[in-house]
Tab-separated table of C-alpha atoms in Angstrom:
chain	number	residue	atom	x	y	z
A	1	UNK	CA	123.332	84.761	75.545
A	2	UNK	CA	126.544	82.764	75.266
A	3	UNK	CA	129.888	83.342	73.621
A	4	UNK	CA	131.272	80.973	70.987
A	5	UNK	CA	133.137	79.213	73.796
A	6	UNK	CA	129.822	78.628	75.544
A	7	UNK	CA	130.662	80.950	78.397
A	8	UNK	CA	127.691	83.079	79.496
A	9	UNK	CA	128.032	86.691	78.507
A	10	UNK	CA	126.729	89.552	80.590
A	11	UNK	CA	123.520	91.102	79.280
A	12	UNK	CA	123.333	94.775	80.019
A	13	UNK	CA	120.354	96.998	79.385
A	14	UNK	CA	122.273	100.049	80.443
A	15	UNK	CA	124.062	100.942	77.234
A	16	UNK	CA	123.934	104.716	76.844
A	17	UNK	CA	125.001	104.691	73.193
A	18	UNK	CA	122.210	102.266	72.334
A	19	UNK	CA	119.702	104.345	74.257
A	20	UNK	CA	120.693	107.469	72.353
A	21	UNK	CA	120.431	105.722	68.985
A	22	UNK	CA	116.991	104.394	69.882
A	23	UNK	CA	115.856	107.773	71.150
A	24	UNK	CA	116.931	109.489	67.937
A	25	UNK	CA	115.371	106.752	65.844
A	26	UNK	CA	112.030	107.252	67.556
A	27	UNK	CA	112.215	110.998	67.061
A	28	UNK	CA	113.046	110.400	63.412
A	29	UNK	CA	110.017	108.129	63.057
A	30	UNK	CA	107.848	110.975	64.317
A	31	UNK	CA	107.708	110.893	68.105
A	32	UNK	CA	108.269	114.003	70.182
A	33	UNK	CA	111.163	113.956	72.669
A	34	UNK	CA	108.773	113.340	75.543
A	35	UNK	CA	106.976	110.555	73.717
A	36	UNK	CA	110.271	108.960	72.731
A	37	UNK	CA	111.471	108.971	76.344
A	38	UNK	CA	108.235	107.466	77.635
A	39	UNK	CA	108.014	104.841	74.903
A	40	UNK	CA	111.611	103.782	75.456
A	41	UNK	CA	111.077	103.499	79.178
A	42	UNK	CA	108.115	101.197	78.522
A	43	UNK	CA	110.129	99.150	76.026
A	44	UNK	CA	113.034	98.705	78.450
A	45	UNK	CA	110.584	97.666	81.167
A	46	UNK	CA	109.117	95.048	78.855
A	47	UNK	CA	112.596	93.789	77.991
A	48	UNK	CA	113.464	93.449	81.673
A	49	UNK	CA	110.264	91.524	82.355
A	50	UNK	CA	110.987	88.917	79.717
A	51	UNK	CA	112.324	85.582	80.841
A	52	UNK	CA	115.344	85.988	78.570
A	53	UNK	CA	116.934	88.989	76.967
A	54	UNK	CA	115.361	89.441	73.536
A	55	UNK	CA	117.397	88.257	70.624
A	56	UNK	CA	118.827	91.263	68.769
A	57	UNK	CA	117.902	93.634	71.557
A	58	UNK	CA	118.211	96.876	69.608
A	59	UNK	CA	115.768	95.919	66.871
A	60	UNK	CA	113.388	94.491	69.435
A	61	UNK	CA	113.442	97.658	71.525
A	62	UNK	CA	112.921	99.788	68.422
A	63	UNK	CA	109.816	97.870	67.370
A	64	UNK	CA	108.340	97.684	70.880
A	65	UNK	CA	109.029	101.346	71.605
A	66	UNK	CA	107.373	102.356	68.337
A	67	UNK	CA	104.327	100.326	69.250
A	68	UNK	CA	104.214	101.974	72.673
A	69	UNK	CA	104.557	105.416	71.138
A	70	UNK	CA	101.739	104.790	68.647
A	71	UNK	CA	99.420	103.625	71.419
A	72	UNK	CA	100.321	106.612	73.561
A	73	UNK	CA	99.899	108.974	70.627
A	74	UNK	CA	96.497	107.509	69.796
A	75	UNK	CA	95.364	107.869	73.394
A	76	UNK	CA	96.517	111.471	73.505
A	77	UNK	CA	94.671	112.230	70.289
A	78	UNK	CA	91.506	110.549	71.558
A	79	UNK	CA	91.472	112.485	74.775
A	80	UNK	CA	92.784	115.758	73.421
A	81	UNK	CA	90.424	118.607	74.224
A	82	UNK	CA	88.413	119.763	71.231
A	83	UNK	CA	89.937	123.218	71.408
A	84	UNK	CA	93.422	121.787	70.973
A	85	UNK	CA	92.294	119.486	68.183
A	86	UNK	CA	90.927	122.475	66.246
A	87	UNK	CA	94.267	124.226	66.510
A	88	UNK	CA	96.915	122.187	64.815
A	89	UNK	CA	97.909	118.586	64.352
A	90	UNK	CA	100.650	118.464	67.004
A	91	UNK	CA	103.620	119.557	64.909
A	92	UNK	CA	106.917	117.968	65.953
A	93	UNK	CA	109.124	120.364	67.862
A	94	UNK	CA	112.312	119.004	66.298
A	95	UNK	CA	113.348	120.622	63.062
A	96	UNK	CA	115.640	119.728	60.210
A	97	UNK	CA	115.181	119.575	56.459
A	98	UNK	CA	116.094	115.913	56.085
A	99	UNK	CA	114.239	114.939	59.255
A	100	UNK	CA	111.100	116.633	57.962
A	101	UNK	CA	111.344	114.738	54.671
A	102	UNK	CA	111.989	111.431	56.411
A	103	UNK	CA	108.869	111.946	58.471
A	104	UNK	CA	106.842	112.371	55.279
A	105	UNK	CA	107.824	108.934	54.008
A	106	UNK	CA	105.227	106.157	54.214
A	107	UNK	CA	105.355	104.376	57.573
A	108	UNK	CA	107.071	101.211	56.359
A	109	UNK	CA	109.708	103.103	54.374
A	110	UNK	CA	110.372	105.316	57.376
A	111	UNK	CA	110.790	102.327	59.686
A	112	UNK	CA	113.146	100.522	57.355
A	113	UNK	CA	115.173	103.610	56.493
A	114	UNK	CA	115.631	104.565	60.142
A	115	UNK	CA	116.422	101.038	61.269
A	116	UNK	CA	119.085	100.792	58.578
A	117	UNK	CA	120.621	104.265	58.747
A	118	UNK	CA	119.974	105.645	62.229
A	119	UNK	CA	120.136	102.465	64.288
A	120	UNK	CA	122.690	100.960	61.927
A	121	UNK	CA	120.981	97.572	61.706
A	122	UNK	CA	121.883	95.270	58.850
A	123	UNK	CA	119.353	94.210	56.214
A	124	UNK	CA	118.924	90.908	57.991
A	125	UNK	CA	118.553	92.484	61.442
A	126	UNK	CA	116.000	94.949	60.114
A	127	UNK	CA	114.066	92.146	58.459
A	128	UNK	CA	114.031	90.110	61.678
A	129	UNK	CA	112.974	93.072	63.792
A	130	UNK	CA	110.153	94.141	61.493
A	131	UNK	CA	109.093	90.639	60.564
A	132	UNK	CA	109.567	91.082	56.829
A	133	UNK	CA	111.779	89.487	54.185
A	134	UNK	CA	115.357	90.622	53.537
A	135	UNK	CA	114.433	91.461	49.971
A	136	UNK	CA	111.572	93.649	51.146
A	137	UNK	CA	113.989	95.571	53.353
A	138	UNK	CA	116.332	96.216	50.409
A	139	UNK	CA	113.527	97.285	48.102
A	140	UNK	CA	111.858	99.492	50.716
A	141	UNK	CA	115.148	101.129	51.627
A	142	UNK	CA	115.844	101.727	47.944
A	143	UNK	CA	112.453	103.403	47.468
A	144	UNK	CA	112.943	105.563	50.551
A	145	UNK	CA	116.353	106.737	49.371
A	146	UNK	CA	115.081	107.462	45.879
A	147	UNK	CA	112.231	109.566	47.294
A	148	UNK	CA	114.588	111.441	49.602
A	149	UNK	CA	117.107	112.080	46.800
A	150	UNK	CA	114.359	113.614	44.695
A	151	UNK	CA	112.817	115.700	47.449
A	152	UNK	CA	116.140	116.953	48.772
A	153	UNK	CA	117.515	117.819	45.345
A	154	UNK	CA	120.228	115.204	45.527
A	155	UNK	CA	119.087	113.557	42.295
A	156	UNK	CA	121.816	114.248	39.753
B	1	UNK	CA	131.267	104.631	45.307
B	2	UNK	CA	129.063	105.885	42.495
B	3	UNK	CA	127.309	109.235	42.409
B	4	UNK	CA	124.004	107.826	43.627
B	5	UNK	CA	125.614	106.129	46.595
B	6	UNK	CA	127.392	109.355	47.455
B	7	UNK	CA	124.086	111.207	47.394
B	8	UNK	CA	122.530	108.552	49.630
B	9	UNK	CA	125.423	108.817	52.053
B	10	UNK	CA	125.072	112.617	52.153
B	11	UNK	CA	121.379	112.253	53.023
B	12	UNK	CA	122.130	109.796	55.806
B	13	UNK	CA	124.920	112.001	57.147
B	14	UNK	CA	122.692	115.077	57.111
B	15	UNK	CA	119.914	113.210	58.906
B	16	UNK	CA	122.254	111.924	61.588
B	17	UNK	CA	123.734	115.405	61.993
B	18	UNK	CA	120.261	116.838	62.514
B	19	UNK	CA	119.378	114.106	64.973
B	20	UNK	CA	122.584	114.613	66.912
B	21	UNK	CA	121.418	118.146	67.739
B	22	UNK	CA	118.383	116.832	69.583
B	23	UNK	CA	118.898	117.039	73.325
B	24	UNK	CA	118.283	113.667	74.935
B	25	UNK	CA	116.739	113.857	78.402
B	26	UNK	CA	118.339	111.888	81.209
B	27	UNK	CA	117.219	108.300	81.355
B	28	UNK	CA	114.694	107.549	84.032
B	29	UNK	CA	113.551	111.139	84.171
B	30	UNK	CA	109.950	111.553	85.238
B	31	UNK	CA	107.433	110.592	82.661
B	32	UNK	CA	105.566	113.354	80.947
B	33	UNK	CA	102.536	114.620	82.771
B	34	UNK	CA	99.293	113.606	81.160
B	35	UNK	CA	97.712	116.183	78.921
B	36	UNK	CA	94.707	118.005	80.257
B	37	UNK	CA	92.353	115.746	78.297
B	38	UNK	CA	93.997	112.730	79.837
B	39	UNK	CA	93.716	114.282	83.249
B	40	UNK	CA	90.011	114.681	82.629
B	41	UNK	CA	89.758	111.064	81.527
B	42	UNK	CA	91.720	109.966	84.592
B	43	UNK	CA	89.419	111.988	86.810
B	44	UNK	CA	86.348	110.448	85.222
B	45	UNK	CA	87.826	106.968	85.605
B	46	UNK	CA	88.606	107.645	89.264
B	47	UNK	CA	85.104	108.985	89.833
B	48	UNK	CA	83.649	105.872	88.225
B	49	UNK	CA	85.837	103.668	90.433
B	50	UNK	CA	84.658	105.505	93.549
B	51	UNK	CA	81.075	105.074	92.418
B	52	UNK	CA	81.534	101.349	91.881
B	53	UNK	CA	83.107	101.003	95.312
B	54	UNK	CA	80.333	103.032	96.884
B	55	UNK	CA	77.648	100.742	95.545
B	56	UNK	CA	79.680	97.688	96.444
B	57	UNK	CA	79.955	96.380	92.931
B	58	UNK	CA	83.504	95.211	93.466
B	59	UNK	CA	84.905	93.996	96.734
B	60	UNK	CA	88.394	95.302	96.013
B	61	UNK	CA	90.032	96.772	92.987
B	62	UNK	CA	93.382	95.311	93.885
B	63	UNK	CA	94.504	93.109	96.687
B	64	UNK	CA	97.881	94.051	98.049
B	65	UNK	CA	99.505	91.233	99.997
B	66	UNK	CA	100.246	92.185	103.562
B	67	UNK	CA	103.210	91.297	105.695
B	68	UNK	CA	105.793	92.328	103.154
B	69	UNK	CA	107.720	95.518	103.499
B	70	UNK	CA	108.002	95.658	99.757
B	71	UNK	CA	104.263	95.792	99.362
B	72	UNK	CA	103.787	98.979	101.313
B	73	UNK	CA	103.820	101.076	98.176
B	74	UNK	CA	102.074	100.487	94.923
B	75	UNK	CA	104.117	100.456	91.757
B	76	UNK	CA	104.333	103.895	90.218
B	77	UNK	CA	104.422	104.462	86.487
B	78	UNK	CA	107.150	106.946	87.193
B	79	UNK	CA	109.380	104.316	88.792
B	80	UNK	CA	112.606	104.620	86.825
B	81	UNK	CA	113.058	100.896	86.363
B	82	UNK	CA	115.290	101.455	83.372
B	83	UNK	CA	117.807	103.142	85.602
B	84	UNK	CA	118.675	99.788	87.056
B	85	UNK	CA	121.383	97.774	85.399
B	86	UNK	CA	121.188	94.011	85.131
B	87	UNK	CA	124.147	91.760	84.405
B	88	UNK	CA	123.969	87.992	84.353
B	89	UNK	CA	127.137	86.029	84.853
B	90	UNK	CA	128.050	82.372	85.042
B	91	UNK	CA	125.355	80.000	86.284
B	92	UNK	CA	127.448	76.845	86.189
B	93	UNK	CA	127.128	76.126	89.886
B	94	UNK	CA	126.537	77.539	93.353
B	95	UNK	CA	128.688	80.345	94.644
B	96	UNK	CA	129.178	81.345	98.265
B	97	UNK	CA	129.185	84.869	99.568
B	98	UNK	CA	132.755	84.250	100.726
B	99	UNK	CA	133.672	83.491	97.104
B	100	UNK	CA	132.155	86.771	96.001
B	101	UNK	CA	133.932	88.694	98.735
B	102	UNK	CA	137.193	87.019	97.743
B	103	UNK	CA	136.636	88.123	94.140
B	104	UNK	CA	136.059	91.701	95.273
B	105	UNK	CA	139.183	91.670	97.429
B	106	UNK	CA	141.218	90.202	94.574
B	107	UNK	CA	140.060	93.107	92.426
B	108	UNK	CA	141.313	95.600	94.997
B	109	UNK	CA	137.899	96.320	96.503
B	110	UNK	CA	138.397	95.696	100.206
B	111	UNK	CA	135.300	93.848	101.372
B	112	UNK	CA	134.021	91.625	104.104
B	113	UNK	CA	130.799	89.933	105.119
B	114	UNK	CA	128.982	92.201	107.551
B	115	UNK	CA	127.250	90.952	110.695
B	116	UNK	CA	123.658	89.992	109.988
B	117	UNK	CA	121.131	92.802	110.299
B	118	UNK	CA	118.767	92.620	113.314
B	119	UNK	CA	115.847	92.152	110.963
B	120	UNK	CA	116.137	90.787	107.494
B	121	UNK	CA	114.285	92.095	104.496
B	122	UNK	CA	114.216	89.282	102.004
B	123	UNK	CA	113.316	90.595	98.595
B	124	UNK	CA	113.135	88.943	95.202
B	125	UNK	CA	111.891	85.632	96.648
B	126	UNK	CA	115.265	85.018	98.310
B	127	UNK	CA	115.515	82.529	101.172
B	128	UNK	CA	118.480	84.207	102.835
B	129	UNK	CA	120.664	87.255	102.474
B	130	UNK	CA	124.184	88.325	103.344
B	131	UNK	CA	125.185	91.903	103.813
B	132	UNK	CA	128.605	92.821	102.499
B	133	UNK	CA	130.651	95.838	103.463
B	134	UNK	CA	132.740	97.286	100.675
B	135	UNK	CA	135.320	99.842	101.681
B	136	UNK	CA	134.123	102.371	99.130
B	137	UNK	CA	132.025	105.297	100.296
B	138	UNK	CA	130.274	105.496	96.948
B	139	UNK	CA	128.705	102.088	97.431
B	140	UNK	CA	125.528	102.731	99.364
B	141	UNK	CA	124.301	99.176	99.732
B	142	UNK	CA	125.571	95.693	98.918
B	143	UNK	CA	123.390	92.665	99.503
B	144	UNK	CA	123.806	89.073	98.365
B	145	UNK	CA	120.453	87.330	98.100
B	146	UNK	CA	120.712	83.578	98.510
B	147	UNK	CA	118.587	80.941	96.815
B	148	UNK	CA	118.247	77.217	97.329
B	149	UNK	CA	119.320	76.469	93.773
B	150	UNK	CA	120.806	77.986	90.656
B	151	UNK	CA	117.403	77.649	88.976
B	152	UNK	CA	115.686	79.617	91.750
B	153	UNK	CA	118.323	82.343	91.528
B	154	UNK	CA	117.964	82.487	87.767
B	155	UNK	CA	114.205	82.815	88.089
B	156	UNK	CA	114.564	85.644	90.594
B	157	UNK	CA	117.060	87.405	88.343
B	158	UNK	CA	114.468	87.515	85.602
B	159	UNK	CA	112.466	89.889	87.744
B	160	UNK	CA	109.283	87.838	87.548
B	161	UNK	CA	108.066	89.745	90.574
B	162	UNK	CA	107.777	92.894	88.504
B	163	UNK	CA	104.898	91.264	86.652
B	164	UNK	CA	102.904	90.982	89.854
B	165	UNK	CA	101.360	94.412	90.379
B	166	UNK	CA	100.643	93.643	94.016
B	167	UNK	CA	104.278	93.379	94.989
B	168	UNK	CA	105.065	97.041	94.832
B	169	UNK	CA	108.337	98.769	94.244
B	170	UNK	CA	111.641	99.114	95.966
B	171	UNK	CA	113.359	102.480	96.047
B	172	UNK	CA	117.149	102.617	96.182
B	173	UNK	CA	119.123	105.562	97.419
B	174	UNK	CA	121.466	105.233	94.466
B	175	UNK	CA	121.363	103.533	91.095
B	176	UNK	CA	120.832	99.817	91.702
B	177	UNK	CA	122.819	97.149	89.911
B	178	UNK	CA	121.574	93.569	89.753
B	179	UNK	CA	124.201	90.921	89.162
B	180	UNK	CA	123.148	87.312	88.817
B	181	UNK	CA	125.834	84.718	89.433
B	182	UNK	CA	125.606	81.087	90.474
B	183	UNK	CA	122.788	80.624	92.953
B	184	UNK	CA	122.944	84.220	94.150
B	185	UNK	CA	121.618	87.615	93.190
B	186	UNK	CA	123.893	90.484	94.124
B	187	UNK	CA	122.298	93.892	94.410
B	188	UNK	CA	124.399	96.930	95.069
B	189	UNK	CA	123.687	100.616	94.738
B	190	UNK	CA	126.040	103.348	93.688
B	191	UNK	CA	126.008	106.439	91.530
B	192	UNK	CA	129.665	105.981	90.622
B	193	UNK	CA	129.482	104.225	87.251
B	194	UNK	CA	133.215	103.563	87.023
B	195	UNK	CA	133.164	101.919	90.418
B	196	UNK	CA	130.087	99.919	89.434
B	197	UNK	CA	131.953	98.612	86.396
B	198	UNK	CA	134.839	97.533	88.646
B	199	UNK	CA	132.496	95.709	90.983
B	200	UNK	CA	130.694	93.974	88.119
B	201	UNK	CA	133.994	92.978	86.524
B	202	UNK	CA	135.064	91.471	89.846
B	203	UNK	CA	131.808	89.592	90.376
B	204	UNK	CA	131.458	88.401	86.782
B	205	UNK	CA	135.023	87.634	85.788
């Protein structure tokens, strides 16, 4: 990474504010606190192993951590004892009216909405991170907000 | 801002307020223990591995290179690698340890090159190392790893070794900071974050 003057800029992976945003974003997507912590640790490890710091680190970490969480979640479901599987479908321990509604959104809408409004990524950054077009980000975000307005009684 | 935008903003604000109430565990905390089902799966996998070894199906599951102090332990999934902090500075040309010490002294961090240790422990593919004494009790270790070229130092900074599972892990007594500059890799350990920032600012001006 270089500055406009061409001088190398330090790359730090140890940004607490970024870590907190990513952690909350993962919880908002549907991960438990433990899963979010584990998935983020894996994502940071992967970032450190890369030859160069990923471009747009925050979006990259978000996507990689989500992938890690999904794999971990799938494994836990596969190996969950039958008795636990009969019980309930691992309800998230975090509560909140808006959070609950966000988690009910379709996966793509959830990803886009959280990337835009929890991580604070721009349309373009979200599009790059998720590998979709800018226009798709705008439309998906619009749909997510419309659904949330309706479900949360914010539709005037 | 129209009414719809205000409603959207309220939703976003409420969501972020709810998320802000979630307690975030300390970074690098131990990973979650596997669930009982996973433990069972792990046990079955281990039993299968023992069986394979017993019948001689595989010669070794993993070859750990000998002769390296760093290889004495296998990498642990719980290793809090994310606790380390990596900062890459200028790579325009070689830099001597004396230069680095001079930068520290100029920043008010009294330092000097320490006498060489009786036995060297060259990590990260370094060809030489210099120990530096910094007159700050909070700094638990300060090593400058030397490389034959800027390219070699850059390669080492990228932590390629982490990708080799046979190399093992290194445990630091305090939070390690990796600073790449010139043809050197500086590694120091401290739990004093403010002090770490001062050191990094001195090394990477």
